């Protein structure tokens, strides 16, 4: 169980560290838009969270697991925005939270479809 949730904790710690910086490092901030950074960051968080919730098995990728992974990723997005309110040079934005939730939803949609295909192929 710990091995399943360790990547989630590490991913959250990386997001927390990035949010603690007063500004996004030059190359990252100039190469990618804020929207892309939020969506891809939370897509990744949602996927590692889904892996943990599904206990590392494609058969565990159920509607409930997908919803739980989305809720956890989105709730962490809320805490991340709250955290940024207290970091000099950073602001909390509902748009960022929307991008977090959307990135998580898109990634989980792909993972859910893939899970259906993997489960169906094993049933044959």
mmCIF file with all atom_site columns, C-alpha atoms in Angstrom:
data_model
loop_
_atom_site.group_PDB
_atom_site.id
_atom_site.type_symbol
_atom_site.label_atom_id
_atom_site.label_alt_id
_atom_site.label_comp_id
_atom_site.label_asym_id
_atom_site.label_entity_id
_atom_site.label_seq_id
_atom_site.pdbx_PDB_ins_code
_atom_site.Cartn_x
_atom_site.Cartn_y
_atom_site.Cartn_z
_atom_site.occupancy
_atom_site.B_iso_or_equiv
_atom_site.pdbx_formal_charge
_atom_site.auth_seq_id
_atom_site.auth_comp_id
_atom_site.auth_asym_id
_atom_site.auth_atom_id
_atom_site.pdbx_PDB_model_num
ATOM 1   C CA . UNK A 1 1   ? 0.000   0.000   0.000   1.00 0.00 ? 1   UNK A CA 1
ATOM 2   C CA . UNK A 1 2   ? 2.819   2.431   0.857   1.00 0.00 ? 2   UNK A CA 1
ATOM 3   C CA . UNK A 1 3   ? 4.487   1.732   -2.497  1.00 0.00 ? 3   UNK A CA 1
ATOM 4   C CA . UNK A 1 4   ? 1.287   2.743   -4.285  1.00 0.00 ? 4   UNK A CA 1
ATOM 5   C CA . UNK A 1 5   ? 0.887   6.065   -2.451  1.00 0.00 ? 5   UNK A CA 1
ATOM 6   C CA . UNK A 1 6   ? 4.565   7.098   -2.327  1.00 0.00 ? 6   UNK A CA 1
ATOM 7   C CA . UNK A 1 7   ? 4.525   8.430   -5.924  1.00 0.00 ? 7   UNK A CA 1
ATOM 8   C CA . UNK A 1 8   ? 1.404   10.458  -5.076  1.00 0.00 ? 8   UNK A CA 1
ATOM 9   C CA . UNK A 1 9   ? 3.107   12.010  -2.044  1.00 0.00 ? 9   UNK A CA 1
ATOM 10  C CA . UNK A 1 10  ? 6.274   12.742  -4.038  1.00 0.00 ? 10  UNK A CA 1
ATOM 11  C CA . UNK A 1 11  ? 4.284   14.283  -6.897  1.00 0.00 ? 11  UNK A CA 1
ATOM 12  C CA . UNK A 1 12  ? 2.359   16.463  -4.441  1.00 0.00 ? 12  UNK A CA 1
ATOM 13  C CA . UNK A 1 13  ? 5.639   17.495  -2.805  1.00 0.00 ? 13  UNK A CA 1
ATOM 14  C CA . UNK A 1 14  ? 7.020   18.507  -6.210  1.00 0.00 ? 14  UNK A CA 1
ATOM 15  C CA . UNK A 1 15  ? 3.927   20.624  -6.899  1.00 0.00 ? 15  UNK A CA 1
ATOM 16  C CA . UNK A 1 16  ? 4.238   22.177  -3.443  1.00 0.00 ? 16  UNK A CA 1
ATOM 17  C CA . UNK A 1 17  ? 7.892   23.000  -4.082  1.00 0.00 ? 17  UNK A CA 1
ATOM 18  C CA . UNK A 1 18  ? 7.079   24.592  -7.442  1.00 0.00 ? 18  UNK A CA 1
ATOM 19  C CA . UNK A 1 19  ? 4.277   26.591  -5.867  1.00 0.00 ? 19  UNK A CA 1
ATOM 20  C CA . UNK A 1 20  ? 6.634   27.808  -3.159  1.00 0.00 ? 20  UNK A CA 1
ATOM 21  C CA . UNK A 1 21  ? 8.851   29.585  -5.692  1.00 0.00 ? 21  UNK A CA 1
ATOM 22  C CA . UNK A 1 22  ? 8.200   33.302  -6.049  1.00 0.00 ? 22  UNK A CA 1
ATOM 23  C CA . UNK A 1 23  ? 8.346   32.937  -9.835  1.00 0.00 ? 23  UNK A CA 1
ATOM 24  C CA . UNK A 1 24  ? 8.371   30.083  -12.303 1.00 0.00 ? 24  UNK A CA 1
ATOM 25  C CA . UNK A 1 25  ? 11.971  29.366  -13.426 1.00 0.00 ? 25  UNK A CA 1
ATOM 26  C CA . UNK A 1 26  ? 12.859  31.164  -16.696 1.00 0.00 ? 26  UNK A CA 1
ATOM 27  C CA . UNK A 1 27  ? 13.012  28.286  -19.187 1.00 0.00 ? 27  UNK A CA 1
ATOM 28  C CA . UNK A 1 28  ? 9.858   26.637  -17.874 1.00 0.00 ? 28  UNK A CA 1
ATOM 29  C CA . UNK A 1 29  ? 7.860   29.862  -17.761 1.00 0.00 ? 29  UNK A CA 1
ATOM 30  C CA . UNK A 1 30  ? 8.955   30.952  -21.226 1.00 0.00 ? 30  UNK A CA 1
ATOM 31  C CA . UNK A 1 31  ? 8.578   27.586  -22.994 1.00 0.00 ? 31  UNK A CA 1
ATOM 32  C CA . UNK A 1 32  ? 5.141   26.630  -21.699 1.00 0.00 ? 32  UNK A CA 1
ATOM 33  C CA . UNK A 1 33  ? 2.021   28.627  -20.935 1.00 0.00 ? 33  UNK A CA 1
ATOM 34  C CA . UNK A 1 34  ? 0.561   28.689  -17.446 1.00 0.00 ? 34  UNK A CA 1
ATOM 35  C CA . UNK A 1 35  ? -2.420  26.726  -18.742 1.00 0.00 ? 35  UNK A CA 1
ATOM 36  C CA . UNK A 1 36  ? -0.220  23.940  -20.141 1.00 0.00 ? 36  UNK A CA 1
ATOM 37  C CA . UNK A 1 37  ? 1.801   23.741  -16.924 1.00 0.00 ? 37  UNK A CA 1
ATOM 38  C CA . UNK A 1 38  ? -1.314  23.415  -14.770 1.00 0.00 ? 38  UNK A CA 1
ATOM 39  C CA . UNK A 1 39  ? -3.074  20.931  -17.035 1.00 0.00 ? 39  UNK A CA 1
ATOM 40  C CA . UNK A 1 40  ? -0.072  18.641  -17.504 1.00 0.00 ? 40  UNK A CA 1
ATOM 41  C CA . UNK A 1 41  ? 0.957   18.872  -13.870 1.00 0.00 ? 41  UNK A CA 1
ATOM 42  C CA . UNK A 1 42  ? -2.434  17.819  -12.605 1.00 0.00 ? 42  UNK A CA 1
ATOM 43  C CA . UNK A 1 43  ? -2.887  15.232  -15.361 1.00 0.00 ? 43  UNK A CA 1
ATOM 44  C CA . UNK A 1 44  ? 0.203   13.531  -13.965 1.00 0.00 ? 44  UNK A CA 1
ATOM 45  C CA . UNK A 1 45  ? -1.028  13.835  -10.392 1.00 0.00 ? 45  UNK A CA 1
ATOM 46  C CA . UNK A 1 46  ? -4.385  12.342  -11.356 1.00 0.00 ? 46  UNK A CA 1
ATOM 47  C CA . UNK A 1 47  ? -2.713  9.382   -13.054 1.00 0.00 ? 47  UNK A CA 1
ATOM 48  C CA . UNK A 1 48  ? -0.422  8.482   -10.157 1.00 0.00 ? 48  UNK A CA 1
ATOM 49  C CA . UNK A 1 49  ? -3.400  8.925   -7.833  1.00 0.00 ? 49  UNK A CA 1
ATOM 50  C CA . UNK A 1 50  ? -5.511  6.625   -10.007 1.00 0.00 ? 50  UNK A CA 1
ATOM 51  C CA . UNK A 1 51  ? -2.755  4.022   -9.847  1.00 0.00 ? 51  UNK A CA 1
ATOM 52  C CA . UNK A 1 52  ? -2.859  4.180   -6.057  1.00 0.00 ? 52  UNK A CA 1
ATOM 53  C CA . UNK A 1 53  ? -6.655  4.160   -5.809  1.00 0.00 ? 53  UNK A CA 1
ATOM 54  C CA . UNK A 1 54  ? -6.883  1.258   -8.285  1.00 0.00 ? 54  UNK A CA 1
ATOM 55  C CA . UNK A 1 55  ? -4.215  -0.617  -6.279  1.00 0.00 ? 55  UNK A CA 1
ATOM 56  C CA . UNK A 1 56  ? -1.937  -0.830  -9.289  1.00 0.00 ? 56  UNK A CA 1
ATOM 57  C CA . UNK A 1 57  ? -4.328  -3.009  -11.311 1.00 0.00 ? 57  UNK A CA 1
ATOM 58  C CA . UNK A 1 58  ? -6.189  -2.180  -14.521 1.00 0.00 ? 58  UNK A CA 1
ATOM 59  C CA . UNK A 1 59  ? -9.128  -4.151  -13.126 1.00 0.00 ? 59  UNK A CA 1
ATOM 60  C CA . UNK A 1 60  ? -9.208  -1.584  -10.319 1.00 0.00 ? 60  UNK A CA 1
ATOM 61  C CA . UNK A 1 61  ? -9.818  1.279   -12.758 1.00 0.00 ? 61  UNK A CA 1
ATOM 62  C CA . UNK A 1 62  ? -13.507 1.623   -12.013 1.00 0.00 ? 62  UNK A CA 1
ATOM 63  C CA . UNK A 1 63  ? -15.837 4.603   -12.170 1.00 0.00 ? 63  UNK A CA 1
ATOM 64  C CA . UNK A 1 64  ? -15.393 4.986   -8.406  1.00 0.00 ? 64  UNK A CA 1
ATOM 65  C CA . UNK A 1 65  ? -11.582 4.924   -8.700  1.00 0.00 ? 65  UNK A CA 1
ATOM 66  C CA . UNK A 1 66  ? -11.674 7.519   -11.487 1.00 0.00 ? 66  UNK A CA 1
ATOM 67  C CA . UNK A 1 67  ? -13.926 9.817   -9.466  1.00 0.00 ? 67  UNK A CA 1
ATOM 68  C CA . UNK A 1 68  ? -11.782 9.406   -6.349  1.00 0.00 ? 68  UNK A CA 1
ATOM 69  C CA . UNK A 1 69  ? -8.590  10.178  -8.284  1.00 0.00 ? 69  UNK A CA 1
ATOM 70  C CA . UNK A 1 70  ? -10.196 13.286  -9.812  1.00 0.00 ? 70  UNK A CA 1
ATOM 71  C CA . UNK A 1 71  ? -11.495 14.478  -6.441  1.00 0.00 ? 71  UNK A CA 1
ATOM 72  C CA . UNK A 1 72  ? -8.094  14.003  -4.781  1.00 0.00 ? 72  UNK A CA 1
ATOM 73  C CA . UNK A 1 73  ? -6.217  15.786  -7.586  1.00 0.00 ? 73  UNK A CA 1
ATOM 74  C CA . UNK A 1 74  ? -8.734  18.637  -7.696  1.00 0.00 ? 74  UNK A CA 1
ATOM 75  C CA . UNK A 1 75  ? -8.786  19.002  -3.916  1.00 0.00 ? 75  UNK A CA 1
ATOM 76  C CA . UNK A 1 76  ? -5.006  19.222  -3.981  1.00 0.00 ? 76  UNK A CA 1
ATOM 77  C CA . UNK A 1 77  ? -5.370  21.928  -6.621  1.00 0.00 ? 77  UNK A CA 1
ATOM 78  C CA . UNK A 1 78  ? -7.534  23.875  -4.166  1.00 0.00 ? 78  UNK A CA 1
ATOM 79  C CA . UNK A 1 79  ? -4.871  23.582  -1.454  1.00 0.00 ? 79  UNK A CA 1
ATOM 80  C CA . UNK A 1 80  ? -2.188  24.556  -3.970  1.00 0.00 ? 80  UNK A CA 1
ATOM 81  C CA . UNK A 1 81  ? -4.020  27.741  -4.914  1.00 0.00 ? 81  UNK A CA 1
ATOM 82  C CA . UNK A 1 82  ? -4.563  28.557  -1.223  1.00 0.00 ? 82  UNK A CA 1
ATOM 83  C CA . UNK A 1 83  ? -0.840  27.974  -0.609  1.00 0.00 ? 83  UNK A CA 1
ATOM 84  C CA . UNK A 1 84  ? 0.065   30.351  -3.446  1.00 0.00 ? 84  UNK A CA 1
ATOM 85  C CA . UNK A 1 85  ? -1.924  33.145  -1.760  1.00 0.00 ? 85  UNK A CA 1
ATOM 86  C CA . UNK A 1 86  ? 0.820   33.167  0.876   1.00 0.00 ? 86  UNK A CA 1
ATOM 87  C CA . UNK A 1 87  ? 3.840   33.091  -1.462  1.00 0.00 ? 87  UNK A CA 1
ATOM 88  C CA . UNK A 1 88  ? 5.294   36.493  -2.389  1.00 0.00 ? 88  UNK A CA 1
ATOM 89  C CA . UNK A 1 89  ? 4.915   37.140  -6.112  1.00 0.00 ? 89  UNK A CA 1
ATOM 90  C CA . UNK A 1 90  ? 2.254   34.432  -6.571  1.00 0.00 ? 90  UNK A CA 1
ATOM 91  C CA . UNK A 1 91  ? -1.521  34.649  -6.676  1.00 0.00 ? 91  UNK A CA 1
ATOM 92  C CA . UNK A 1 92  ? -4.384  32.233  -6.395  1.00 0.00 ? 92  UNK A CA 1
ATOM 93  C CA . UNK A 1 93  ? -6.611  32.070  -9.470  1.00 0.00 ? 93  UNK A CA 1
ATOM 94  C CA . UNK A 1 94  ? -9.827  30.193  -10.157 1.00 0.00 ? 94  UNK A CA 1
ATOM 95  C CA . UNK A 1 95  ? -8.649  29.829  -13.775 1.00 0.00 ? 95  UNK A CA 1
ATOM 96  C CA . UNK A 1 96  ? -5.633  27.852  -12.546 1.00 0.00 ? 96  UNK A CA 1
ATOM 97  C CA . UNK A 1 97  ? -7.872  25.607  -10.471 1.00 0.00 ? 97  UNK A CA 1
ATOM 98  C CA . UNK A 1 98  ? -10.060 25.069  -13.529 1.00 0.00 ? 98  UNK A CA 1
ATOM 99  C CA . UNK A 1 99  ? -6.993  24.111  -15.552 1.00 0.00 ? 99  UNK A CA 1
ATOM 100 C CA . UNK A 1 100 ? -5.905  21.722  -12.781 1.00 0.00 ? 100 UNK A CA 1
ATOM 101 C CA . UNK A 1 101 ? -9.316  20.032  -12.723 1.00 0.00 ? 101 UNK A CA 1
ATOM 102 C CA . UNK A 1 102 ? -9.536  19.903  -16.525 1.00 0.00 ? 102 UNK A CA 1
ATOM 103 C CA . UNK A 1 103 ? -6.066  18.400  -16.925 1.00 0.00 ? 103 UNK A CA 1
ATOM 104 C CA . UNK A 1 104 ? -6.901  15.760  -14.338 1.00 0.00 ? 104 UNK A CA 1
ATOM 105 C CA . UNK A 1 105 ? -10.236 15.011  -16.021 1.00 0.00 ? 105 UNK A CA 1
ATOM 106 C CA . UNK A 1 106 ? -8.703  14.633  -19.487 1.00 0.00 ? 106 UNK A CA 1
ATOM 107 C CA . UNK A 1 107 ? -5.955  12.308  -18.262 1.00 0.00 ? 107 UNK A CA 1
ATOM 108 C CA . UNK A 1 108 ? -8.414  10.207  -16.299 1.00 0.00 ? 108 UNK A CA 1
ATOM 109 C CA . UNK A 1 109 ? -10.723 10.013  -19.308 1.00 0.00 ? 109 UNK A CA 1
ATOM 110 C CA . UNK A 1 110 ? -7.898  8.546   -21.375 1.00 0.00 ? 110 UNK A CA 1
ATOM 111 C CA . UNK A 1 111 ? -6.883  6.216   -18.547 1.00 0.00 ? 111 UNK A CA 1
ATOM 112 C CA . UNK A 1 112 ? -10.489 5.105   -18.062 1.00 0.00 ? 112 UNK A CA 1
ATOM 113 C CA . UNK A 1 113 ? -10.878 4.302   -21.754 1.00 0.00 ? 113 UNK A CA 1
ATOM 114 C CA . UNK A 1 114 ? -7.543  2.471   -21.715 1.00 0.00 ? 114 UNK A CA 1
ATOM 115 C CA . UNK A 1 115 ? -8.652  0.551   -18.622 1.00 0.00 ? 115 UNK A CA 1
ATOM 116 C CA . UNK A 1 116 ? -11.833 -0.563  -20.384 1.00 0.00 ? 116 UNK A CA 1
ATOM 117 C CA . UNK A 1 117 ? -9.798  -1.759  -23.371 1.00 0.00 ? 117 UNK A CA 1
ATOM 118 C CA . UNK A 1 118 ? -7.276  -3.584  -21.160 1.00 0.00 ? 118 UNK A CA 1
ATOM 119 C CA . UNK A 1 119 ? -10.006 -5.305  -19.146 1.00 0.00 ? 119 UNK A CA 1
ATOM 120 C CA . UNK A 1 120 ? -11.944 -6.266  -22.287 1.00 0.00 ? 120 UNK A CA 1
ATOM 121 C CA . UNK A 1 121 ? -8.837  -7.669  -24.000 1.00 0.00 ? 121 UNK A CA 1
ATOM 122 C CA . UNK A 1 122 ? -8.070  -9.861  -20.992 1.00 0.00 ? 122 UNK A CA 1
ATOM 123 C CA . UNK A 1 123 ? -11.637 -11.156 -20.955 1.00 0.00 ? 123 UNK A CA 1
ATOM 124 C CA . UNK A 1 124 ? -11.279 -12.499 -24.517 1.00 0.00 ? 124 UNK A CA 1
#
